[in-house]
Amino acid sequence: MKVEAKILLGLGLFFGLMFAVYWRWSIEDAGGVMMFAGMLLCLLPGSYYYWWSRRMKARPEDNPYATQTQGAGVVGAFPGSSIWPFTMAFGAFFVVLALVFGVWFLVPGLFLMVWAMFGGTAEGRRGGKV
Amino acid sequence: MTDLLEAPAPAPIPAPVPAHEEEHHGPTGILKWMTSTDHKVIGLSYTVTSVIMLVIGGIFAEIIRVQLSTPNGSLVSLAQYNELFTMHGSVMIYLFAGPFAFGALANIVVPLQIGAPDMAFPRLNAMSYWLYLFGSITMLSGFFTAGGAANFGWVAYAPLSNSINTPGAGADLWIGGLLLTGFSAIFTGVNLCATVFYLRAPGMTMFRMPIFTWNLMVTAILILLAFPVLTAGLVMLYCDRHFGTHIFSVAGGGVPVLWQHIFWFWGHPEVYILALPFFGMVTEIIAVFSRKPVFGYKGMVFATLSIAALSLGVWAHHMFTTGVVLLPFFSIMSLLIAVPTGIKMFNWIGTMWRGEIWFSTAMLMAIGFLITFLVGGLTGIYLASPPLDFFTHDTYFVVAHFHSIVMALVLGGMAGLYYWGPKITGYLLNETIGKIQFWFLFIGTQVFTIPLYILGLEGMPRRVAMYAHDPQWKLLNDVSTLGAILIGVSTVLFVVNIVVSWKKYPAGDNPWDAHTLEWFTTSPPPHHNFYRLPQIRSERPTWDYNHPGHQAAPHGHHPAPDAVPADEVPVP
């Protein structure tokens, strides 16, 4: 976890440095604001990972001498096939068409998205199948 | 360190989560395609969709080149020409190059390379694909509206992109399509980061990850930094067009150049979002087909990270001629980015140096990538200098520069398809047709771009359907059109190759005697990828496992290639 944290912190600090130079030197604000936001985007997860990495045991994937048996057990939950990602994206498609062709497209769009939200959540509890 | 020098364990050890068959009674046919959350199925969907987008964008390109083969060509009208070059750029950048890299090959290869059962968020991954597909349909459907597709260039500069200068549904569909594909990219970025951070196999430390996975992780971070900016910018543009805001219009107190800042703050990191995955692909391929480990592994990693770090500070080199940007800052940063890229180039050559090179199609494509990318990269250094940029901005010199880059990426992508295709389909492609395709693609690329450099230096502007009656300009344009046709032939050859080699040449698990974990499992891999995993003691665990007599040496301590016995080199 320490390496991941250091990558993000390093990038964040570099963006901070660039921001400081650019902000002092340049006459426009947009770029500085975006670089500052980029710095925050790296520092937030980076410092969280760093804080956490000092409080946890090294994971098997951080240990260069780990054997495969050390990683035995459940890695994570992987859902089976699911129709809800398609439904959600199909709803988003109609929402975008509403931006172009008329507000009434929001009716099928939001209906599909809300349906997918409930369907996907319920499926997440049960463990997923079509 | 002594532990690292041990021979790898001879007996495989069961993987933490063995692949299982329990989902195999799931849906089949089109319902399987629609509901799958398996990263390999999604990756294959991404591959097919993005290659179709390459063909669509390529057809636009061929029409553009035929139109330009005579000074006042009449193949398309001026308005249609504007639509064509806009949609050519948009399709190639937004719908082909990005999704092909961080959607298609990343989806298939990254979980396999780190020994993971799937991506971290499989359903989010599926949604990324569907958002991408619907976004592509949205953007392309502009051609079927009364006003035609978007026609303000792929960069949509304000005030040209406002509702007075570009009315009509085509432009709005372009914005809508980009909103969908933008969210798709952001979700993929989240997914890739989480996968690489949390799902590595035991012993797969960060500094043992294959370079391809490293580059995709850095790409994912860049996606998270850059794409939200574009999405925000598009929302602002839409508000300007329809809700009467004046964010980008002078009339209401807005600033048109702000759009350029926002667009390029996404747009230049996007260049590296496109390029880094392809850098990763050729790194893997060059190492495998040179029968050597990657030369300067850590240098490669730090070069990738420095490219990412610098890429956030170079956006305004696209805006030198606006006269309102800080020239020295952006010039210095842009020139600095040449240093890590040069390190990569050095390491690629170092990997091949004294290697036992196997000139397979994938390797030829990768070498073609190096040469073409070098041309594009070096002309990029010229363009980073404001005095030179003032004279070449918006000429064909810029067009030639970035087409050298993106055609290098096409070569790299083809290398990736020839290299990883057998893993996902289980069948090799025909090498002879592949090599013919390579020569068409490689020669076509150079014949296509080099005349454009000369045209640019002579002052031919971009985005024009007609140009001055000058015999030399016509000749150069004709040569360039010939190159474009050669590239088109190479794409046809690729399709022919798929048809000819359909299920003909079974690949086996590891046809290339490759290094990384994806070649340890079967081709195609089973559900949840691995029945077993080898002990991971270096950055090339599969090679270590298959060559137990050799030391799994730490970085920088590899045996000389002479020491590799001849019988260990497989016969193609």
mmCIF file of N, CA and C in Angstrom, chain B residues 162-231:
data_model
loop_
_atom_site.group_PDB
_atom_site.id
_atom_site.type_symbol
_atom_site.label_atom_id
_atom_site.label_comp_id
_atom_site.label_asym_id
_atom_site.label_seq_id
_atom_site.Cartn_x
_atom_site.Cartn_y
_atom_site.Cartn_z
ATOM 1 N N ASN B 162 -21.122 28.066 -30.626
ATOM 2 C CA ASN B 162 -22.336 28.521 -29.932
ATOM 3 C C ASN B 162 -23.570 28.314 -30.812
ATOM 4 N N SER B 163 -24.735 28.651 -30.283
ATOM 5 C CA SER B 163 -25.975 28.265 -30.966
ATOM 6 C C SER B 163 -26.249 29.129 -32.192
ATOM 7 N N ILE B 164 -25.557 30.267 -32.317
ATOM 8 C CA ILE B 164 -25.768 31.097 -33.511
ATOM 9 C C ILE B 164 -24.923 30.583 -34.667
ATOM 10 N N ASN B 165 -23.648 30.297 -34.388
ATOM 11 C CA ASN B 165 -22.756 29.864 -35.461
ATOM 12 C C ASN B 165 -22.948 28.401 -35.831
ATOM 13 N N THR B 166 -23.319 27.581 -34.876
ATOM 14 C CA THR B 166 -23.541 26.158 -35.160
ATOM 15 C C THR B 166 -24.880 25.736 -34.577
ATOM 16 N N PRO B 167 -25.967 26.110 -35.224
ATOM 17 C CA PRO B 167 -27.256 25.631 -34.725
ATOM 18 C C PRO B 167 -27.430 24.170 -35.101
ATOM 19 N N GLY B 168 -28.483 23.566 -34.594
ATOM 20 C CA GLY B 168 -28.802 22.218 -35.071
ATOM 21 C C GLY B 168 -28.511 21.134 -34.080
ATOM 22 N N ALA B 169 -29.121 19.994 -34.364
ATOM 23 C CA ALA B 169 -29.056 18.866 -33.439
ATOM 24 C C ALA B 169 -27.707 18.159 -33.493
ATOM 25 N N GLY B 170 -27.016 18.222 -34.656
ATOM 26 C CA GLY B 170 -25.755 17.494 -34.777
ATOM 27 C C GLY B 170 -24.762 17.891 -33.702
ATOM 28 N N ALA B 171 -24.627 19.200 -33.465
ATOM 29 C CA ALA B 171 -23.679 19.673 -32.463
ATOM 30 C C ALA B 171 -24.096 19.223 -31.067
ATOM 31 N N ASP B 172 -25.424 19.252 -30.797
ATOM 32 C CA ASP B 172 -25.883 18.821 -29.476
ATOM 33 C C ASP B 172 -25.670 17.323 -29.289
ATOM 34 N N LEU B 173 -25.865 16.562 -30.372
ATOM 35 C CA LEU B 173 -25.622 15.126 -30.268
ATOM 36 C C LEU B 173 -24.144 14.849 -30.014
ATOM 37 N N TRP B 174 -23.304 15.680 -30.604
ATOM 38 C CA TRP B 174 -21.858 15.558 -30.352
ATOM 39 C C TRP B 174 -21.570 15.772 -28.869
ATOM 40 N N ILE B 175 -22.163 16.854 -28.305
ATOM 41 C CA ILE B 175 -21.946 17.131 -26.883
ATOM 42 C C ILE B 175 -22.486 15.978 -26.032
ATOM 43 N N GLY B 176 -23.709 15.515 -26.374
ATOM 44 C CA GLY B 176 -24.316 14.434 -25.601
ATOM 45 C C GLY B 176 -23.502 13.149 -25.670
ATOM 46 N N GLY B 177 -23.035 12.828 -26.877
ATOM 47 C CA GLY B 177 -22.223 11.622 -27.030
ATOM 48 C C GLY B 177 -20.965 11.700 -26.190
ATOM 49 N N LEU B 178 -20.354 12.902 -26.154
ATOM 50 C CA LEU B 178 -19.138 13.039 -25.361
ATOM 51 C C LEU B 178 -19.416 12.954 -23.876
ATOM 52 N N LEU B 179 -20.596 13.439 -23.439
ATOM 53 C CA LEU B 179 -20.933 13.298 -22.018
ATOM 54 C C LEU B 179 -20.962 11.808 -21.655
ATOM 55 N N LEU B 180 -21.616 11.001 -22.511
ATOM 56 C CA LEU B 180 -21.723 9.572 -22.207
ATOM 57 C C LEU B 180 -20.352 8.892 -22.238
ATOM 58 N N THR B 181 -19.573 9.133 -23.316
ATOM 59 C CA THR B 181 -18.273 8.460 -23.385
ATOM 60 C C THR B 181 -17.335 8.998 -22.300
ATOM 61 N N GLY B 182 -17.508 10.261 -21.911
ATOM 62 C CA GLY B 182 -16.686 10.819 -20.835
ATOM 63 C C GLY B 182 -16.934 10.090 -19.528
ATOM 64 N N PHE B 183 -18.217 9.870 -19.200
ATOM 65 C CA PHE B 183 -18.505 9.126 -17.972
ATOM 66 C C PHE B 183 -17.981 7.700 -18.078
ATOM 67 N N SER B 184 -18.111 7.116 -19.273
ATOM 68 C CA SER B 184 -17.582 5.768 -19.472
ATOM 69 C C SER B 184 -16.094 5.727 -19.140
ATOM 70 N N ALA B 185 -15.350 6.728 -19.620
ATOM 71 C CA ALA B 185 -13.908 6.756 -19.367
ATOM 72 C C ALA B 185 -13.622 6.929 -17.882
ATOM 73 N N ILE B 186 -14.388 7.810 -17.216
ATOM 74 C CA ILE B 186 -14.134 8.046 -15.790
ATOM 75 C C ILE B 186 -14.351 6.753 -15.005
ATOM 76 N N PHE B 187 -15.438 6.029 -15.318
ATOM 77 C CA PHE B 187 -15.702 4.787 -14.591
ATOM 78 C C PHE B 187 -14.599 3.769 -14.857
ATOM 79 N N THR B 188 -14.135 3.713 -16.094
ATOM 80 C CA THR B 188 -13.036 2.797 -16.392
ATOM 81 C C THR B 188 -11.795 3.173 -15.598
ATOM 82 N N GLY B 189 -11.552 4.482 -15.457
ATOM 83 C CA GLY B 189 -10.390 4.928 -14.681
ATOM 84 C C GLY B 189 -10.483 4.469 -13.242
ATOM 85 N N VAL B 190 -11.664 4.651 -12.628
ATOM 86 C CA VAL B 190 -11.866 4.208 -11.249
ATOM 87 C C VAL B 190 -11.599 2.707 -11.147
ATOM 88 N N ASN B 191 -12.162 1.979 -12.101
ATOM 89 C CA ASN B 191 -12.064 0.530 -12.090
ATOM 90 C C ASN B 191 -10.620 0.055 -12.202
ATOM 91 N N LEU B 192 -9.878 0.663 -13.129
ATOM 92 C CA LEU B 192 -8.486 0.239 -13.328
ATOM 93 C C LEU B 192 -7.656 0.526 -12.085
ATOM 94 N N CYS B 193 -7.838 1.727 -11.492
ATOM 95 C CA CYS B 193 -7.073 2.067 -10.292
ATOM 96 C C CYS B 193 -7.369 1.062 -9.184
ATOM 97 N N ALA B 194 -8.660 0.802 -8.944
ATOM 98 C CA ALA B 194 -9.029 -0.107 -7.857
ATOM 99 C C ALA B 194 -8.491 -1.507 -8.130
ATOM 100 N N THR B 195 -8.565 -1.941 -9.391
ATOM 101 C CA THR B 195 -8.079 -3.283 -9.721
ATOM 102 C C THR B 195 -6.590 -3.401 -9.433
ATOM 103 N N VAL B 196 -5.830 -2.409 -9.893
ATOM 104 C CA VAL B 196 -4.377 -2.501 -9.719
ATOM 105 C C VAL B 196 -3.998 -2.348 -8.242
ATOM 106 N N PHE B 197 -4.712 -1.511 -7.500
ATOM 107 C CA PHE B 197 -4.349 -1.289 -6.098
ATOM 108 C C PHE B 197 -4.744 -2.470 -5.211
ATOM 109 N N TYR B 198 -5.837 -3.151 -5.536
ATOM 110 C CA TYR B 198 -6.388 -4.097 -4.565
ATOM 111 C C TYR B 198 -6.447 -5.543 -5.012
ATOM 112 N N LEU B 199 -6.267 -5.854 -6.278
ATOM 113 C CA LEU B 199 -6.508 -7.226 -6.713
ATOM 114 C C LEU B 199 -5.260 -7.923 -7.241
ATOM 115 N N ARG B 200 -4.080 -7.466 -6.834
ATOM 116 C CA ARG B 200 -2.876 -8.144 -7.318
ATOM 117 C C ARG B 200 -2.694 -9.469 -6.591
ATOM 118 N N ALA B 201 -2.077 -10.415 -7.296
ATOM 119 C CA ALA B 201 -1.835 -11.722 -6.692
ATOM 120 C C ALA B 201 -0.735 -11.598 -5.639
ATOM 121 N N PRO B 202 -0.670 -12.531 -4.676
ATOM 122 C CA PRO B 202 0.402 -12.472 -3.664
ATOM 123 C C PRO B 202 1.766 -12.487 -4.332
ATOM 124 N N GLY B 203 2.658 -11.630 -3.855
ATOM 125 C CA GLY B 203 3.994 -11.547 -4.433
ATOM 126 C C GLY B 203 4.093 -10.586 -5.603
ATOM 127 N N MET B 204 2.946 -10.169 -6.183
ATOM 128 C CA MET B 204 2.950 -9.223 -7.309
ATOM 129 C C MET B 204 3.032 -7.810 -6.735
ATOM 130 N N THR B 205 4.241 -7.426 -6.297
ATOM 131 C CA THR B 205 4.383 -6.081 -5.755
ATOM 132 C C THR B 205 4.277 -5.064 -6.883
ATOM 133 N N MET B 206 4.143 -3.787 -6.515
ATOM 134 C CA MET B 206 4.005 -2.761 -7.547
ATOM 135 C C MET B 206 5.173 -2.809 -8.519
ATOM 136 N N PHE B 207 6.393 -3.013 -7.987
ATOM 137 C CA PHE B 207 7.552 -2.983 -8.877
ATOM 138 C C PHE B 207 7.840 -4.344 -9.517
ATOM 139 N N ARG B 208 6.815 -5.230 -9.514
ATOM 140 C CA ARG B 208 6.901 -6.424 -10.339
ATOM 141 C C ARG B 208 5.786 -6.438 -11.371
ATOM 142 N N MET B 209 4.958 -5.405 -11.364
ATOM 143 C CA MET B 209 3.873 -5.387 -12.344
ATOM 144 C C MET B 209 4.455 -5.202 -13.731
ATOM 145 N N PRO B 210 3.855 -5.865 -14.741
ATOM 146 C CA PRO B 210 4.303 -5.624 -16.110
ATOM 147 C C PRO B 210 4.140 -4.141 -16.467
ATOM 148 N N ILE B 211 4.991 -3.655 -17.385
ATOM 149 C CA ILE B 211 4.963 -2.234 -17.743
ATOM 150 C C ILE B 211 3.608 -1.845 -18.312
ATOM 151 N N PHE B 212 2.950 -2.769 -19.029
ATOM 152 C CA PHE B 212 1.633 -2.441 -19.582
ATOM 153 C C PHE B 212 0.662 -2.078 -18.464
ATOM 154 N N THR B 213 0.661 -2.887 -17.397
ATOM 155 C CA THR B 213 -0.234 -2.602 -16.275
ATOM 156 C C THR B 213 0.149 -1.300 -15.587
ATOM 157 N N TRP B 214 1.448 -1.079 -15.427
ATOM 158 C CA TRP B 214 1.905 0.194 -14.851
ATOM 159 C C TRP B 214 1.344 1.371 -15.655
ATOM 160 N N ASN B 215 1.516 1.272 -16.974
ATOM 161 C CA ASN B 215 1.096 2.397 -17.804
ATOM 162 C C ASN B 215 -0.407 2.594 -17.735
ATOM 163 N N LEU B 216 -1.161 1.478 -17.665
ATOM 164 C CA LEU B 216 -2.605 1.622 -17.577
ATOM 165 C C LEU B 216 -3.015 2.232 -16.249
ATOM 166 N N MET B 217 -2.274 1.912 -15.171
ATOM 167 C CA MET B 217 -2.612 2.520 -13.883
ATOM 168 C C MET B 217 -2.384 4.025 -13.943
ATOM 169 N N VAL B 218 -1.255 4.429 -14.515
ATOM 170 C CA VAL B 218 -0.981 5.866 -14.631
ATOM 171 C C VAL B 218 -2.010 6.521 -15.556
ATOM 172 N N THR B 219 -2.368 5.816 -16.641
ATOM 173 C CA THR B 219 -3.405 6.329 -17.532
ATOM 174 C C THR B 219 -4.704 6.552 -16.764
ATOM 175 N N ALA B 220 -5.033 5.590 -15.893
ATOM 176 C CA ALA B 220 -6.281 5.700 -15.140
ATOM 177 C C ALA B 220 -6.257 6.938 -14.247
ATOM 178 N N ILE B 221 -5.102 7.201 -13.617
ATOM 179 C CA ILE B 221 -5.003 8.407 -12.782
ATOM 180 C C ILE B 221 -5.195 9.645 -13.650
ATOM 181 N N LEU B 222 -4.579 9.635 -14.836
ATOM 182 C CA LEU B 222 -4.718 10.799 -15.731
ATOM 183 C C LEU B 222 -6.166 10.963 -16.183
ATOM 184 N N ILE B 223 -6.859 9.843 -16.429
ATOM 185 C CA ILE B 223 -8.274 9.926 -16.810
ATOM 186 C C ILE B 223 -9.047 10.636 -15.705
ATOM 187 N N LEU B 224 -8.757 10.246 -14.450
ATOM 188 C CA LEU B 224 -9.502 10.838 -13.345
ATOM 189 C C LEU B 224 -9.182 12.318 -13.192
ATOM 190 N N LEU B 225 -7.959 12.725 -13.597
ATOM 191 C CA LEU B 225 -7.613 14.142 -13.503
ATOM 192 C C LEU B 225 -8.227 14.939 -14.646
ATOM 193 N N ALA B 226 -8.309 14.341 -15.829
ATOM 194 C CA ALA B 226 -8.613 15.132 -17.022
ATOM 195 C C ALA B 226 -10.075 15.073 -17.439
ATOM 196 N N PHE B 227 -10.666 13.887 -17.446
ATOM 197 C CA PHE B 227 -11.999 13.772 -18.045
ATOM 198 C C PHE B 227 -13.081 14.581 -17.340
ATOM 199 N N PRO B 228 -13.078 14.682 -16.002
ATOM 200 C CA PRO B 228 -14.118 15.515 -15.382
ATOM 201 C C PRO B 228 -14.075 16.960 -15.877
ATOM 202 N N VAL B 229 -12.875 17.446 -16.221
ATOM 203 C CA VAL B 229 -12.763 18.818 -16.723
ATOM 204 C C VAL B 229 -13.504 18.948 -18.053
ATOM 205 N N LEU B 230 -13.334 17.958 -18.928
ATOM 206 C CA LEU B 230 -14.028 17.993 -20.219
ATOM 207 C C LEU B 230 -15.540 17.943 -19.999
ATOM 208 N N THR B 231 -15.984 17.042 -19.124
ATOM 209 C CA THR B 231 -17.416 16.904 -18.878
ATOM 210 C C THR B 231 -17.983 18.232 -18.369
#
